[in-house]
Structure formats: C-alpha cells, structure tokens
Amino acid sequence: MLKSYKNTVTERFLRYVQIDTQSDPDSSAQPSTEKQKDLSRVLVDELLAMGISDAELDEYGYVYATIPATSEKIVPVICFCSHVDTSPDCSGKEVKPIIHYNYQGQDLVLPDDHSQVIRCAEHPDLPAQIGNDIITASGKTLLGADNKAGVAEIMDAAYYLMTHPEIQHGKVRILFTPDEEIGRGTAKVDLEKLGADFGYTIDGETLGSLEDETFSADGVVIKITGVSQHPGFAKGKMESALKIAAEIVANLPKETLSPETTEGKEGFIHPVGISGAVEEASVSFIIRDFTEEKLHEHETFLKSIMEKVLGNYPNSKAIFEVHEQYRNMKEILDQYPHVTAYALEAIERAGIPAKQMSIRGGTDGSRLSFMGLPCPNIFAGEHAFHGKHEWVSVQDMEKAVETIVNLCCIWEEKA
C-alpha cells in the first residue's frame, strides 16, 4: 500500500464526470466538440496548482504536462495517457454520480429511472466487489468512467508524486487526449513535443488487467449506384440502390461473424450505417479481428456477398472501399517485452493478481504504438461503458493509482 496516501481519486472523479465532454463523430472540428476543453482546462489548472509548471492545453484539445524527475539516474521517459471525451452512444450531460457504499451483491436500481437496473448476475465483475463502494450514474446518462476514471487516476498519481519528492522516479509525461471515442484520439498528438520513450494508457476494465493486444481494424464502405425510374413506370427498369444495400446486409451470416455472436479471439463484420436513395446508396461496415490475415478474409467474404447480390441487378454497380483504422498493438509491444513486464510487476506490487489480456476493441495505445510510442493498456476499473449501466469501484480506482506510482518506481529501479 502507498504510505501516507491522501485519497483524492474519488473526489476528482466525481467532479470530472459532471463536466459534459461527449465527442461528435459528425463534426470535422478538432476537437470534435469544444466542450471537451472544459474538462481539459480544469485539469491544467489542477496540474499547475500541484506545481507542475509546464501543464498546457493546446489548440487541438491535448493536455501535456511533466512530473519532473527526482532520480539522478538516466531513466527512460514514460507517459501516462487517458482520454477526456465520453461516447456519443449515450448522453453525458448533467451526469449525477452516486456512491453505493459497502456493496453487498444486490441489484442496483438507479433512482432517476427505476427501469435501469444493474443486476449482479449480468455483470461478472460485480460479485468480486462485495464490501467495496460502487459509483454509478443516476439512470438517465452514462457515468463517464470511460475514461474519466483513468483521468482521475493519473491526476491523483501525479498529486502523490508531486507531494512525495522522496520517491525516486524519472521524468514522467502526462497526456490527455480528446476524441478517442470517435477514433481520432491521436489525430493531432505531437509525439516530438511529448518526448516520451514508452507509454501506458489507463483505459482498461477489470482490476489487475493489462492489455497488450487489441483488435486490428478496418472500415469498409460499399457505394452502390442503382437505376432510378418513376415508380409508376418502373417495372423491369428500376434497380433500387437502397434495396441492394439492404440485401447485402440481409445476406450476412446470422449465427457467426457479428458482434452479438462472437467472443474471445473471434472477429466480425459489423454494418454500422446505411444511407442513400433509389439511385445511390452506401453501407458502412467495421471489420475486426486479431490478425491482418483474418481481416482480409472477412473483407473478401463481404465482397463476395456484394458481388452475389449485384448478380441479380445487371444494370447496377458498386465500389468496395477499404480504409485501414488501426492494427493490433501486440505487433509492436512484442518487440519491447519489458514495457509489459514492468506493468505486470507494478500491478502485483499493488497486491493484486495481474492478468495479461486481449481487448476486443482498440485504444489510443494501438495507434500510439504504431506511431513510435509502445503503449499497452492498464486497468482503470471502468465497466459496462457507453451506457446507463456503467460503473466503477472506488477501491479499483485506488489500486490503479497505486499501480501508476509503482510503475514509475520500477522504471527508475531498472534503469
């Protein structure tokens, strides 16, 4: 346990989640919403108050700050990163966080909407929280633990290190990003300015988990050109692009290759949008798997469905576009095994079993790793994110803070 530790992580978290920072995938601005900077400005003010004199918010919504080294050794510069935005999938406006003290395994009925019930039987990690204090929203919004738990934990670790200069550590960089939830978390990050050798995102779920493997991800857009005719005189002539789009989606497998039918290391093809009219329409997909080879297999299969459907529409055509999104960070992290090993040791030093895991998703760390900053993902304690049943425990957040501090010490010890 950290000695003489003043717990402020909960208080920070409760403040942060009440600031609406929802990002917007339909906005081309950077950041996508100006309100994300409302939290970022608070973070800069708090960092400056701690004595971190170089804390700054740039025009793109990134917060950079430095915890100065206390060791005379030459220690690699490490960075801790979390994102300030919350998901567009559920409202983050006027969040009312509630602490359920001394949780005893009961279902949690959220007070502002009694139809919203966090059932212990439906959340595998809840039974392990007996005796802990669970934080939820009130039933009308998400909570924002994804990723304000990580933000609060990094801030609290920074506070602890700044108020305990006797702890030996190297230079530590802090990075808070906007727009992670819409896939743009690293779009304008300045890695030269950041000046870190290795990084860790604090954006994971289960207590003790360390994720060093993510999905690889592509986006696919099928653009369809049909044949438009006046509907009163369309027999034998009209070929509706919108109906072709719907038929492509309808021909996807029902029992496999979808998010709702896969788990573990299984990938999927997921339609995320259809738009258009009779003459022109498009369908957007996300393709996910853990290897690039599997991604290409799924894309080839989807293209075969498109071609089969088009075979029934001789005067229509379609374009199949593939856009790379991110790749499995394990490809990079396997080249730097000590980065993962140190994190696992830091978790164990906090008195909890370390779990090396894969994540069925991506993080800023995926892109940062391929940009030159190897960056696995450490647990933040967030659960059921992107919805009204989101929760986090106070004790898990405290352990995340302890893990961050331990990690700073380990890098100094091993230097």
Coordinates of C-alpha atoms in Angstrom, one line a residue:
M1 CA 0.0 0.0 0.0
L2 CA 1.1 3.6 -0.6
K3 CA 2.2 5.2 2.7
S4 CA 0.7 8.5 3.8
Y5 CA -1.6 8.4 0.9
K6 CA -4.3 11.1 0.8
N7 CA -7.2 9.7 -1.2
T8 CA -8.4 12.2 -3.7
V9 CA -9.1 10.0 -6.7
T10 CA -12.8 9.6 -5.8
E11 CA -13.3 13.3 -5.3
R12 CA -11.6 14.1 -8.6
F13 CA -13.6 11.5 -10.4
L14 CA -16.9 12.8 -9.1
R15 CA -16.0 16.3 -10.3
Y16 CA -14.9 15.3 -13.7
V17 CA -17.9 13.2 -14.6
Q18 CA -20.2 16.1 -14.1
I19 CA -18.5 18.0 -17.0
D20 CA -20.1 17.1 -20.3
T21 CA -17.3 16.0 -22.7
Q22 CA -19.2 14.0 -25.3
S23 CA -17.4 13.8 -28.7
D24 CA -19.2 14.0 -32.0
P25 CA -18.4 11.7 -35.0
D26 CA -20.3 14.0 -37.3
S27 CA -18.1 17.0 -36.6
S28 CA -15.0 17.7 -38.6
A29 CA -13.6 20.1 -36.0
Q30 CA -10.5 19.2 -33.8
P31 CA -11.5 18.5 -31.1
S32 CA -14.9 17.5 -32.4
T33 CA -16.7 19.4 -29.6
E34 CA -15.4 22.5 -27.8
K35 CA -16.9 21.3 -24.5
Q36 CA -14.2 18.6 -24.2
K37 CA -11.8 21.5 -23.4
D38 CA -14.0 22.4 -20.4
L39 CA -12.6 19.4 -18.6
S40 CA -9.1 19.9 -20.1
R41 CA -8.9 23.4 -18.7
V42 CA -9.8 22.1 -15.2
L43 CA -7.1 19.5 -15.5
V44 CA -4.5 22.1 -16.5
D45 CA -5.5 24.4 -13.6
E46 CA -5.2 21.4 -11.1
L47 CA -1.8 20.4 -12.5
L48 CA -0.5 23.9 -12.2
A49 CA -1.8 24.0 -8.6
M50 CA 0.2 20.8 -7.9
G51 CA 3.4 22.6 -9.0
I52 CA 3.6 21.1 -12.5
S53 CA 4.6 24.3 -14.1
D54 CA 4.5 23.3 -17.8
A55 CA 1.0 22.0 -17.9
E56 CA -0.7 23.3 -21.1
L57 CA -3.8 22.8 -23.3
D58 CA -3.1 23.1 -27.0
E59 CA -5.4 24.3 -29.7
Y60 CA -6.4 20.8 -30.7
G61 CA -7.6 19.8 -27.2
Y62 CA -4.5 17.9 -25.9
V63 CA -3.1 18.4 -22.4
Y64 CA 0.6 18.0 -21.9
A65 CA 2.4 18.1 -18.6
T66 CA 5.6 16.9 -16.9
I67 CA 6.2 15.4 -13.5
P68 CA 9.9 16.3 -13.0
A69 CA 12.4 13.5 -12.3
T70 CA 13.6 13.0 -8.7
S71 CA 16.3 10.5 -9.6
E72 CA 19.8 11.3 -10.8
K73 CA 19.8 8.2 -12.9
I74 CA 19.2 8.3 -16.7
V75 CA 15.7 6.8 -16.8
P76 CA 13.6 6.4 -19.9
V77 CA 10.8 8.9 -20.1
I78 CA 7.4 7.2 -19.7
C79 CA 4.0 8.7 -20.4
F80 CA 0.6 8.0 -18.9
C81 CA -2.4 8.8 -21.2
S82 CA -6.2 8.9 -20.8
H83 CA -8.9 10.5 -22.9
V84 CA -11.3 13.2 -21.7
D85 CA -14.2 12.5 -24.1
T86 CA -17.2 10.3 -23.5
S87 CA -19.1 8.1 -26.0
P88 CA -21.6 9.6 -28.4
D89 CA -23.7 6.5 -27.8
C90 CA -25.3 7.8 -24.6
S91 CA -25.8 11.2 -23.1
G92 CA -23.1 12.6 -20.9
K93 CA -25.0 15.8 -20.0
E94 CA -25.8 16.5 -16.3
V95 CA -24.4 13.3 -15.0
K96 CA -25.4 12.6 -11.4
P97 CA -22.8 10.2 -9.9
I98 CA -24.0 8.1 -6.9
I99 CA -21.8 6.2 -4.5
H100 CA -23.3 2.9 -3.3
Y101 CA -21.3 2.3 -0.1
N102 CA -20.4 -1.2 1.1
Y103 CA -21.9 -3.1 -1.8
Q104 CA -23.3 -6.4 -0.7
G105 CA -24.2 -8.1 -4.0
Q106 CA -27.6 -6.6 -4.5
D107 CA -29.0 -5.4 -7.8
L108 CA -28.6 -1.6 -8.1
V109 CA -31.8 0.2 -9.1
L110 CA -30.9 3.6 -10.5
P111 CA -33.0 6.3 -8.8
D112 CA -33.9 8.6 -11.8
D113 CA -35.2 5.7 -13.9
H114 CA -36.2 2.6 -12.0
S115 CA -36.2 0.5 -15.2
Q116 CA -32.4 0.9 -15.2
V117 CA -31.2 -1.9 -13.0
I118 CA -27.5 -3.0 -12.8
R119 CA -28.0 -6.7 -12.0
C120 CA -25.2 -8.6 -10.3
A121 CA -26.0 -11.7 -12.3
E122 CA -25.4 -9.8 -15.5
H123 CA -22.0 -8.2 -14.6
P124 CA -19.4 -10.9 -14.0
D125 CA -17.0 -8.5 -12.1
L126 CA -19.6 -7.2 -9.6
P127 CA -19.5 -10.3 -7.2
A128 CA -15.8 -9.5 -6.6
Q129 CA -16.8 -6.0 -5.4
I130 CA -18.5 -7.2 -2.2
G131 CA -17.6 -4.6 0.6
N132 CA -16.4 -2.1 -1.9
D133 CA -18.0 1.3 -2.8
I134 CA -19.6 1.3 -6.3
I135 CA -20.1 4.5 -8.3
T136 CA -22.9 4.7 -10.9
A137 CA -24.9 7.4 -12.7
S138 CA -28.5 8.0 -11.8
G139 CA -30.2 6.2 -14.7
K140 CA -30.5 8.9 -17.3
T141 CA -26.9 9.2 -18.6
L142 CA -23.7 7.2 -18.8
L143 CA -21.3 7.6 -15.9
G144 CA -18.2 8.6 -17.8
A145 CA -15.8 6.2 -16.1
D146 CA -14.6 5.5 -19.6
N147 CA -12.3 7.3 -19.4
K148 CA -12.6 9.8 -16.6
A149 CA -11.6 7.0 -14.2
G150 CA -8.3 6.9 -16.0
V151 CA -8.0 10.7 -16.0
A152 CA -8.7 10.9 -12.2
E153 CA -6.2 8.1 -11.5
I154 CA -3.4 9.8 -13.5
M155 CA -4.2 13.1 -11.8
D156 CA -4.1 11.5 -8.4
A157 CA -0.9 9.7 -9.1
A158 CA 0.6 13.0 -10.2
Y159 CA -0.5 14.6 -7.0
Y160 CA 1.0 11.8 -4.9
L161 CA 4.3 12.0 -6.7
M162 CA 4.5 15.8 -6.5
T163 CA 3.8 15.7 -2.8
H164 CA 6.3 12.9 -2.1
P165 CA 9.6 14.0 -3.7
E166 CA 11.4 11.3 -1.7
I167 CA 10.1 8.8 -4.2
Q168 CA 12.7 8.1 -6.8
H169 CA 11.5 8.2 -10.4
G170 CA 12.5 9.5 -13.8
K171 CA 10.7 12.2 -15.9
V172 CA 7.1 11.4 -16.4
R173 CA 4.9 12.9 -19.1
I174 CA 1.1 13.2 -18.9
L175 CA -1.1 13.2 -22.0
F176 CA -4.8 13.7 -22.0
T177 CA -6.5 13.3 -25.4
P178 CA -9.8 14.3 -27.0
D179 CA -12.0 12.3 -29.4
E180 CA -10.8 8.8 -28.6
E181 CA -14.3 7.5 -28.7
I182 CA -14.7 8.5 -32.3
G183 CA -11.3 7.2 -33.4
R184 CA -9.4 10.4 -33.5
G185 CA -7.6 10.4 -30.2
T186 CA -4.2 10.6 -31.7
A187 CA -5.0 12.6 -34.8
K188 CA -3.2 15.7 -33.8
V189 CA -0.9 14.5 -31.0
D190 CA 2.6 15.9 -31.2
L191 CA 4.9 13.0 -30.2
E192 CA 8.1 15.1 -30.6
K193 CA 6.7 17.6 -28.1
L194 CA 5.6 14.7 -25.8
G195 CA 9.1 13.4 -25.8
A196 CA 8.4 10.1 -24.2
D197 CA 10.1 6.7 -24.8
F198 CA 7.3 4.5 -23.7
G199 CA 3.7 5.0 -22.7
Y200 CA 0.7 3.4 -20.9
T201 CA -2.9 4.2 -21.5
I202 CA -5.0 3.9 -18.3
D203 CA -8.3 2.9 -20.0
G204 CA -8.9 -0.8 -19.1
E205 CA -11.6 -2.6 -17.3
T206 CA -11.1 -5.4 -14.8
L207 CA -9.0 -4.9 -11.7
G208 CA -5.4 -6.1 -12.4
S209 CA -5.8 -6.4 -16.1
L210 CA -3.0 -5.4 -18.5
E211 CA -3.9 -5.4 -22.2
D212 CA -1.1 -5.8 -24.7
E213 CA -3.2 -7.0 -27.6
T214 CA -6.1 -5.3 -29.4
F215 CA -8.2 -5.9 -32.5
S216 CA -6.9 -5.0 -35.8
A217 CA -9.5 -2.8 -37.5
D218 CA -10.6 -1.7 -41.0
G219 CA -13.6 0.2 -42.2
V220 CA -15.4 -0.8 -45.4
V221 CA -17.8 1.4 -47.4
I222 CA -19.8 -0.1 -50.2
K223 CA -21.0 2.6 -52.6
I224 CA -23.9 1.4 -54.8
T225 CA -25.2 3.0 -58.0
G226 CA -28.6 1.7 -59.0
V227 CA -31.1 2.6 -61.7
S228 CA -33.8 5.2 -60.9
Q229 CA -37.2 5.4 -62.6
H230 CA -40.5 7.0 -61.9
P231 CA -42.2 4.5 -59.6
G232 CA -45.3 4.5 -61.7
F233 CA -43.4 3.3 -64.8
A234 CA -40.6 1.3 -63.1
K235 CA -41.5 -2.3 -63.9
G236 CA -38.4 -4.1 -65.3
K237 CA -36.3 -0.9 -65.2
M238 CA -35.8 0.3 -61.6
E239 CA -32.9 -1.2 -59.6
S240 CA -33.1 0.4 -56.2
A241 CA -29.6 1.1 -54.7
L242 CA -31.2 1.3 -51.3
K243 CA -32.8 -2.2 -51.6
I244 CA -29.4 -3.5 -52.9
A245 CA -27.8 -2.1 -49.8
A246 CA -30.4 -3.7 -47.5
E247 CA -30.0 -7.1 -49.3
I248 CA -26.2 -7.1 -48.8
V249 CA -26.8 -6.6 -45.0
A250 CA -29.5 -9.2 -45.0
N251 CA -27.1 -11.8 -46.5
L252 CA -24.6 -11.5 -43.7
P253 CA -24.4 -14.7 -41.6
K254 CA -26.9 -14.8 -38.7
E255 CA -25.1 -17.1 -36.4
T256 CA -21.5 -16.1 -36.9
L257 CA -19.2 -13.1 -37.8
S258 CA -21.3 -10.5 -35.9
P259 CA -20.6 -8.7 -32.6
E260 CA -23.6 -10.3 -31.0
T261 CA -22.5 -13.9 -31.9
T262 CA -18.7 -13.7 -31.2
E263 CA -16.4 -13.6 -28.2
G264 CA -12.7 -14.1 -27.3
K265 CA -10.5 -14.1 -30.3
E266 CA -13.3 -14.3 -32.8
G267 CA -13.6 -11.4 -35.3
F268 CA -16.7 -10.0 -37.0
I269 CA -18.2 -7.9 -39.9
H270 CA -20.5 -5.2 -38.4
P271 CA -22.7 -2.9 -40.5
V272 CA -22.9 0.5 -38.8
G273 CA -24.8 2.6 -41.3
I274 CA -26.9 2.7 -44.4
S275 CA -27.8 5.9 -46.3
G276 CA -29.0 6.9 -49.7
A277 CA -31.9 6.7 -52.0
V278 CA -33.0 4.8 -55.2
E279 CA -30.2 5.9 -57.4
E280 CA -27.3 5.9 -55.0
A281 CA -26.8 4.3 -51.5
S282 CA -23.9 3.3 -49.3
V283 CA -23.3 0.8 -46.5
S284 CA -20.6 1.3 -43.9
F285 CA -19.0 -1.6 -42.0
I286 CA -16.4 -2.1 -39.4
I287 CA -14.2 -5.2 -39.7
R288 CA -12.4 -6.6 -36.7
D289 CA -10.1 -9.5 -35.9
F290 CA -6.7 -10.0 -34.2
T291 CA -4.7 -10.6 -37.3
E292 CA -4.4 -8.8 -40.6
E293 CA -4.8 -12.1 -42.4
K294 CA -8.2 -12.6 -40.8
L295 CA -9.2 -9.0 -41.6
H296 CA -8.5 -9.7 -45.3
E297 CA -10.5 -12.9 -45.1
H298 CA -13.6 -11.1 -43.8
E299 CA -13.3 -8.4 -46.4
T300 CA -13.0 -10.9 -49.2
F301 CA -16.1 -12.7 -47.8
L302 CA -18.1 -9.4 -47.6
K303 CA -17.0 -8.5 -51.2
S304 CA -18.3 -11.9 -52.3
I305 CA -21.7 -11.2 -50.8
M306 CA -21.8 -7.8 -52.6
E307 CA -21.0 -9.5 -55.9
K308 CA -23.6 -12.2 -55.4
V309 CA -26.3 -9.6 -54.7
L310 CA -25.3 -7.5 -57.6
G311 CA -25.6 -10.5 -59.9
N312 CA -29.4 -10.0 -59.6
Y313 CA -29.2 -6.4 -60.7
P314 CA -27.4 -6.3 -64.1
N315 CA -27.6 -2.6 -64.6
S316 CA -26.3 -1.6 -61.2
K317 CA -22.7 -1.4 -59.9
A318 CA -20.8 -0.9 -56.6
I319 CA -17.5 0.2 -55.4
F320 CA -15.9 -1.6 -52.4
E321 CA -13.6 0.7 -50.4
V322 CA -11.4 -0.5 -47.5
H323 CA -9.9 2.0 -45.1
E324 CA -7.3 1.0 -42.5
Q325 CA -8.2 2.1 -39.0
Y326 CA -5.7 0.6 -36.5
R327 CA -3.6 -2.6 -36.0
N328 CA -3.0 -5.0 -33.2
M329 CA -0.5 -3.3 -30.9
K330 CA 1.0 -6.6 -29.9
E331 CA 2.9 -6.5 -33.2
I332 CA 4.9 -3.6 -31.7
L333 CA 4.8 -4.5 -28.0
D334 CA 6.3 -7.9 -28.6
Q335 CA 9.5 -6.0 -29.6
Y336 CA 9.6 -4.4 -26.2
P337 CA 8.7 -7.1 -23.7
H338 CA 10.0 -5.2 -20.7
V339 CA 7.3 -2.5 -21.2
T340 CA 4.6 -5.1 -20.5
A341 CA 6.7 -6.9 -17.9
Y342 CA 7.1 -3.7 -15.8
A343 CA 3.4 -3.1 -15.8
L344 CA 2.6 -6.6 -14.7
E345 CA 5.1 -6.2 -11.8
A346 CA 3.6 -2.8 -10.9
I347 CA 0.1 -4.4 -10.6
E348 CA 1.5 -7.3 -8.5
R349 CA 3.2 -4.8 -6.2
A350 CA -0.2 -3.3 -5.5
G351 CA -1.2 -6.6 -4.0
I352 CA -3.5 -7.8 -6.8
P353 CA -3.1 -10.6 -9.3
A354 CA -2.0 -9.4 -12.7
K355 CA -4.0 -10.5 -15.7
Q356 CA -2.4 -10.2 -19.2
M357 CA -5.3 -9.9 -21.6
S358 CA -6.5 -9.1 -25.1
I359 CA -9.1 -6.4 -25.7
R360 CA -12.0 -6.8 -28.2
G361 CA -11.5 -3.2 -29.2
G362 CA -8.8 -0.6 -29.6
T363 CA -7.3 2.2 -27.5
D364 CA -5.2 5.3 -28.2
G365 CA -2.4 2.9 -27.3
S366 CA -3.0 1.0 -30.5
R367 CA -2.2 4.0 -32.7
L368 CA 0.5 5.4 -30.4
S369 CA 2.3 2.1 -30.6
F370 CA 2.5 2.2 -34.3
M371 CA 3.4 5.9 -34.3
G372 CA 6.5 5.0 -32.3
L373 CA 5.4 5.1 -28.7
P374 CA 4.9 1.5 -27.5
C375 CA 1.9 1.7 -25.2
P376 CA -0.1 -1.1 -23.5
N377 CA -3.3 -0.5 -21.6
I378 CA -3.6 -0.7 -17.8
F379 CA -6.9 -1.2 -16.0
A380 CA -8.9 1.8 -14.9
G381 CA -11.7 -0.1 -13.3
E382 CA -14.4 1.0 -15.7
H383 CA -17.2 -1.4 -16.5
A384 CA -20.3 -1.5 -18.8
F385 CA -19.1 1.6 -20.6
H386 CA -21.1 3.6 -23.2
G387 CA -24.4 3.0 -21.5
K388 CA -26.5 3.8 -18.4
H389 CA -25.3 0.8 -16.5
E390 CA -21.7 2.0 -16.4
W391 CA -20.0 1.6 -13.0
V392 CA -16.6 1.7 -11.3
S393 CA -15.5 1.0 -7.8
V394 CA -13.6 3.4 -5.5
Q395 CA -11.2 0.6 -4.4
D396 CA -10.3 -0.3 -8.0
M397 CA -9.5 3.3 -8.8
E398 CA -7.3 3.5 -5.7
K399 CA -5.4 0.4 -6.9
A400 CA -4.9 1.9 -10.3
V401 CA -3.3 5.0 -8.7
E402 CA -1.1 2.7 -6.7
T403 CA -0.1 0.8 -9.9
I404 CA 0.8 4.0 -11.7
V405 CA 3.1 5.1 -8.8
N406 CA 4.6 1.6 -8.6
L407 CA 5.4 1.7 -12.4
C408 CA 7.2 5.0 -12.0
C409 CA 9.4 3.5 -9.3
I410 CA 10.1 0.3 -11.3
W411 CA 11.3 2.1 -14.3
E412 CA 13.8 4.0 -12.1
E413 CA 14.9 0.9 -10.3
K414 CA 15.6 -1.0 -13.5
A415 CA 17.4 1.9 -15.2

